[in-house]
Structure formats: structure tokens, C-alpha cells
């Protein structure tokens, strides 16, 4: 169970300026939804509007204002609504400084709302049933909550398709970290630190058997280039030099890609 934070009076006021709490939950929803679905008729927009005391139209507009802060959105010619508030910009900056802290705060707010409104607990990736101590289970819940957010954010950004093979069956899709989970806590939940990959591409990427150039083209390790396995040749040799399908939101950060590529090159030496 997620630790429930205290919420200040007026946090979900339906009138006046948006509060920090309302804006944070709209930001989280923006991260987790495909850009093309940010519409007042969307069931997730409607559900959040009921939780935070704003209309579906207001929630959709807030998400589109947040979208105007996303370079991937603006570089593609889409501009959101372009009316991002100073609070929107502040939360955007806080998230990019420490994604884990911001998402943890969002999850505590959601836990509070679900308790107050007697709603079912939010779905998270399952935890293996074992006799954990309280502290260990709490840590695992926190990790699973973060991983659930990361998966939703990455898969929605890539339209739920592997960016190399175009596989679209969710059972075979993985939100793959560019910089590994355990290397930097401040970016482990950053959607720009993720690629949507099929299970086999994820495994190879995690093992640094292939990487990407600065312009997002696949480069193979010497191990894959020299592979005698017919299946691996068919899967990976055909992808070499091809540009991945880029996401609608949260483009892979160049510095993260460079770190991954440099490790692949170092491992080959």
C-alpha cells in the first residue's frame, strides 16, 4: 500500500487558479497518455476531472498547456495550447530534475483521493507474493509504482509499438531503460530515458548488444555482427543502420543515448 500524504485544505478547489496538487496530477496524466487522446471525452481525462474537482474540458486544456513545454511536441510543429502557467513550468522543471520525487508525490496524492472517495486502489505492476518485511514490501511497492508509471509513459509516447520492429502486442512490449534503472535515481522514471522495444530487442539493448547513433539509427555490437545464429541475423542484421520510429512525446535524450553507446563500445574493447 502506498503511504498516504496529508493534503492541505483547498488542494482540490474546483474554482480559481489551479493548485499545485491538481497541476501535478494533470502533468502525470499528460505523461501517461498519447498526445492525440488529450480530449475532454477521453475516459481517463473524465476520471481525473472527477478526482480533482475540475471539468473534463479544463483537464484536457491543462494537459495541452503542459504539452507546449515538451520540446518533442513543439519541434514537430504541434504547439499544445501555448498557455502554460508559471506553476506548469515549475512542475515540469521539478520533474526533469528528479522524476522519482515528483511521481512519488503524485502517487501519494492519488492514494489520498482513492481513500477519501473510496475508489479502488490504482493498478500497479504485480509484486511476487512472498513473506516480505514491512519495510521491504513498502520499498517494492514504491519501485513497482515507479515502474508502472514509466511503462505507461514510454508505451504511450511510442504509440504502443516497438520502435524497431513495430510489434504492437502489449504482451511483447517492454519500456526499456537507456540508462539502467540502478545507475541514476533522478532519471530512472524520465520518459526520455526509455524506448518501447519488443522483448527480444529489449534483452539485446539491455545487454548493450546494439545501440543508437545520435540521429537514432541502429548500430550493432561486434557480437551481433559476428553472430552465426540465423534467427539473430534475421532479427538484427536487417535493422542495422535503420532509424527507429521516434515517439510523439519525450524524445530519447541524446546524453542518455551517448552513455549507452559508449558502454557498448567499451565492452567491445
PDB file of N, CA, C and O in Angstrom, residues 209-238:
ATOM      1  N   UNK A 209      24.067  -5.022 -26.764  1.00  0.00           N
ATOM      2  CA  UNK A 209      24.395  -5.736 -28.000  1.00  0.00           C
ATOM      3  C   UNK A 209      24.070  -4.892 -29.230  1.00  0.00           C
ATOM      4  O   UNK A 209      24.492  -5.216 -30.333  1.00  0.00           O
ATOM      5  N   UNK A 210      23.309  -3.842 -29.045  1.00  0.00           N
ATOM      6  CA  UNK A 210      23.155  -2.825 -30.076  1.00  0.00           C
ATOM      7  C   UNK A 210      22.876  -1.507 -29.379  1.00  0.00           C
ATOM      8  O   UNK A 210      22.517  -1.464 -28.202  1.00  0.00           O
ATOM      9  N   UNK A 211      23.061  -0.430 -30.104  1.00  0.00           N
ATOM     10  CA  UNK A 211      22.789   0.895 -29.552  1.00  0.00           C
ATOM     11  C   UNK A 211      22.283   1.791 -30.678  1.00  0.00           C
ATOM     12  O   UNK A 211      21.858   1.301 -31.731  1.00  0.00           O
ATOM     13  N   UNK A 212      22.324   3.102 -30.451  1.00  0.00           N
ATOM     14  CA  UNK A 212      21.816   4.062 -31.427  1.00  0.00           C
ATOM     15  C   UNK A 212      22.848   5.154 -31.678  1.00  0.00           C
ATOM     16  O   UNK A 212      23.619   5.520 -30.784  1.00  0.00           O
ATOM     17  N   UNK A 213      22.820   5.693 -32.889  1.00  0.00           N
ATOM     18  CA  UNK A 213      23.631   6.860 -33.206  1.00  0.00           C
ATOM     19  C   UNK A 213      22.920   8.105 -32.696  1.00  0.00           C
ATOM     20  O   UNK A 213      21.776   8.048 -32.228  1.00  0.00           O
ATOM     21  N   UNK A 214      23.574   9.248 -32.814  1.00  0.00           N
ATOM     22  CA  UNK A 214      22.944  10.493 -32.383  1.00  0.00           C
ATOM     23  C   UNK A 214      21.688  10.818 -33.185  1.00  0.00           C
ATOM     24  O   UNK A 214      20.808  11.531 -32.694  1.00  0.00           O
ATOM     25  N   UNK A 215      21.614  10.316 -34.426  1.00  0.00           N
ATOM     26  CA  UNK A 215      20.406  10.544 -35.222  1.00  0.00           C
ATOM     27  C   UNK A 215      19.481   9.323 -35.202  1.00  0.00           C
ATOM     28  O   UNK A 215      18.674   9.113 -36.099  1.00  0.00           O
ATOM     29  N   UNK A 216      19.611   8.517 -34.147  1.00  0.00           N
ATOM     30  CA  UNK A 216      18.665   7.442 -33.818  1.00  0.00           C
ATOM     31  C   UNK A 216      18.679   6.280 -34.812  1.00  0.00           C
ATOM     32  O   UNK A 216      17.639   5.659 -35.065  1.00  0.00           O
ATOM     33  N   UNK A 217      19.841   5.964 -35.358  1.00  0.00           N
ATOM     34  CA  UNK A 217      19.977   4.788 -36.226  1.00  0.00           C
ATOM     35  C   UNK A 217      20.616   3.639 -35.447  1.00  0.00           C
ATOM     36  O   UNK A 217      21.462   3.853 -34.580  1.00  0.00           O
ATOM     37  N   UNK A 218      20.178   2.423 -35.760  1.00  0.00           N
ATOM     38  CA  UNK A 218      20.643   1.237 -35.043  1.00  0.00           C
ATOM     39  C   UNK A 218      22.078   0.906 -35.428  1.00  0.00           C
ATOM     40  O   UNK A 218      22.427   0.865 -36.611  1.00  0.00           O
ATOM     41  N   UNK A 219      22.919   0.700 -34.424  1.00  0.00           N
ATOM     42  CA  UNK A 219      24.285   0.208 -34.654  1.00  0.00           C
ATOM     43  C   UNK A 219      24.469  -1.069 -33.842  1.00  0.00           C
ATOM     44  O   UNK A 219      24.079  -1.130 -32.681  1.00  0.00           O
ATOM     45  N   UNK A 220      25.044  -2.081 -34.461  1.00  0.00           N
ATOM     46  CA  UNK A 220      25.205  -3.377 -33.829  1.00  0.00           C
ATOM     47  C   UNK A 220      26.572  -3.525 -33.172  1.00  0.00           C
ATOM     48  O   UNK A 220      27.561  -2.967 -33.638  1.00  0.00           O
ATOM     49  N   UNK A 221      26.589  -4.290 -32.120  1.00  0.00           N
ATOM     50  CA  UNK A 221      27.859  -4.642 -31.473  1.00  0.00           C
ATOM     51  C   UNK A 221      28.598  -5.660 -32.338  1.00  0.00           C
ATOM     52  O   UNK A 221      28.018  -6.288 -33.235  1.00  0.00           O
ATOM     53  N   UNK A 222      29.865  -5.829 -32.053  1.00  0.00           N
ATOM     54  CA  UNK A 222      30.644  -6.832 -32.780  1.00  0.00           C
ATOM     55  C   UNK A 222      30.081  -8.227 -32.541  1.00  0.00           C
ATOM     56  O   UNK A 222      30.132  -9.087 -33.428  1.00  0.00           O
ATOM     57  N   UNK A 223      29.535  -8.443 -31.370  1.00  0.00           N
ATOM     58  CA  UNK A 223      28.960  -9.756 -31.062  1.00  0.00           C
ATOM     59  C   UNK A 223      27.838 -10.099 -32.037  1.00  0.00           C
ATOM     60  O   UNK A 223      27.794 -11.216 -32.577  1.00  0.00           O
ATOM     61  N   UNK A 224      26.923  -9.149 -32.265  1.00  0.00           N
ATOM     62  CA  UNK A 224      25.817  -9.414 -33.187  1.00  0.00           C
ATOM     63  C   UNK A 224      26.291  -9.435 -34.633  1.00  0.00           C
ATOM     64  O   UNK A 224      25.791 -10.224 -35.442  1.00  0.00           O
ATOM     65  N   UNK A 225      27.242  -8.586 -34.960  1.00  0.00           N
ATOM     66  CA  UNK A 225      27.756  -8.585 -36.332  1.00  0.00           C
ATOM     67  C   UNK A 225      28.403  -9.920 -36.690  1.00  0.00           C
ATOM     68  O   UNK A 225      28.362 -10.351 -37.850  1.00  0.00           O
ATOM     69  N   UNK A 226      28.989 -10.573 -35.693  1.00  0.00           N
ATOM     70  CA  UNK A 226      29.701 -11.827 -35.929  1.00  0.00           C
ATOM     71  C   UNK A 226      28.872 -13.063 -35.577  1.00  0.00           C
ATOM     72  O   UNK A 226      29.385 -14.181 -35.602  1.00  0.00           O
ATOM     73  N   UNK A 227      27.600 -12.832 -35.258  1.00  0.00           N
ATOM     74  CA  UNK A 227      26.760 -13.953 -34.832  1.00  0.00           C
ATOM     75  C   UNK A 227      26.576 -14.968 -35.962  1.00  0.00           C
ATOM     76  O   UNK A 227      26.405 -14.605 -37.131  1.00  0.00           O
ATOM     77  N   UNK A 228      26.573 -16.243 -35.603  1.00  0.00           N
ATOM     78  CA  UNK A 228      26.312 -17.330 -36.551  1.00  0.00           C
ATOM     79  C   UNK A 228      24.868 -17.816 -36.455  1.00  0.00           C
ATOM     80  O   UNK A 228      24.448 -18.704 -37.197  1.00  0.00           O
ATOM     81  N   UNK A 229      24.107 -17.228 -35.540  1.00  0.00           N
ATOM     82  CA  UNK A 229      22.735 -17.657 -35.309  1.00  0.00           C
ATOM     83  C   UNK A 229      21.806 -17.072 -36.384  1.00  0.00           C
ATOM     84  O   UNK A 229      21.715 -15.852 -36.526  1.00  0.00           O
ATOM     85  N   UNK A 230      21.135 -17.940 -37.129  1.00  0.00           N
ATOM     86  CA  UNK A 230      20.294 -17.478 -38.233  1.00  0.00           C
ATOM     87  C   UNK A 230      19.157 -16.580 -37.762  1.00  0.00           C
ATOM     88  O   UNK A 230      18.824 -15.586 -38.411  1.00  0.00           O
ATOM     89  N   UNK A 231      18.568 -16.922 -36.619  1.00  0.00           N
ATOM     90  CA  UNK A 231      17.449 -16.119 -36.113  1.00  0.00           C
ATOM     91  C   UNK A 231      17.919 -14.725 -35.735  1.00  0.00           C
ATOM     92  O   UNK A 231      17.287 -13.717 -36.092  1.00  0.00           O
ATOM     93  N   UNK A 232      19.036 -14.634 -35.022  1.00  0.00           N
ATOM     94  CA  UNK A 232      19.553 -13.328 -34.617  1.00  0.00           C
ATOM     95  C   UNK A 232      19.980 -12.506 -35.833  1.00  0.00           C
ATOM     96  O   UNK A 232      19.773 -11.288 -35.870  1.00  0.00           O
ATOM     97  N   UNK A 233      20.545 -13.148 -36.816  1.00  0.00           N
ATOM     98  CA  UNK A 233      20.899 -12.434 -38.050  1.00  0.00           C
ATOM     99  C   UNK A 233      19.658 -11.842 -38.706  1.00  0.00           C
ATOM    100  O   UNK A 233      19.649 -10.694 -39.140  1.00  0.00           O
ATOM    101  N   UNK A 234      18.606 -12.647 -38.748  1.00  0.00           N
ATOM    102  CA  UNK A 234      17.372 -12.185 -39.384  1.00  0.00           C
ATOM    103  C   UNK A 234      16.779 -10.999 -38.636  1.00  0.00           C
ATOM    104  O   UNK A 234      16.328 -10.032 -39.244  1.00  0.00           O
ATOM    105  N   UNK A 235      16.792 -11.066 -37.307  1.00  0.00           N
ATOM    106  CA  UNK A 235      16.185 -10.009 -36.493  1.00  0.00           C
ATOM    107  C   UNK A 235      17.025  -8.738 -36.493  1.00  0.00           C
ATOM    108  O   UNK A 235      16.504  -7.627 -36.688  1.00  0.00           O
ATOM    109  N   UNK A 236      18.333  -8.881 -36.278  1.00  0.00           N
ATOM    110  CA  UNK A 236      19.155  -7.706 -36.014  1.00  0.00           C
ATOM    111  C   UNK A 236      19.903  -7.179 -37.235  1.00  0.00           C
ATOM    112  O   UNK A 236      20.057  -5.963 -37.367  1.00  0.00           O
ATOM    113  N   UNK A 237      20.367  -8.036 -38.105  1.00  0.00           N
ATOM    114  CA  UNK A 237      21.103  -7.528 -39.259  1.00  0.00           C
ATOM    115  C   UNK A 237      20.214  -6.652 -40.134  1.00  0.00           C
ATOM    116  O   UNK A 237      20.675  -5.662 -40.705  1.00  0.00           O
ATOM    117  N   UNK A 238      18.937  -6.997 -40.234  1.00  0.00           N
ATOM    118  CA  UNK A 238      18.018  -6.216 -41.062  1.00  0.00           C
ATOM    119  C   UNK A 238      17.778  -4.819 -40.489  1.00  0.00           C
ATOM    120  O   UNK A 238      17.407  -3.888 -41.209  1.00  0.00           O
TER     121      UNK A 238
END
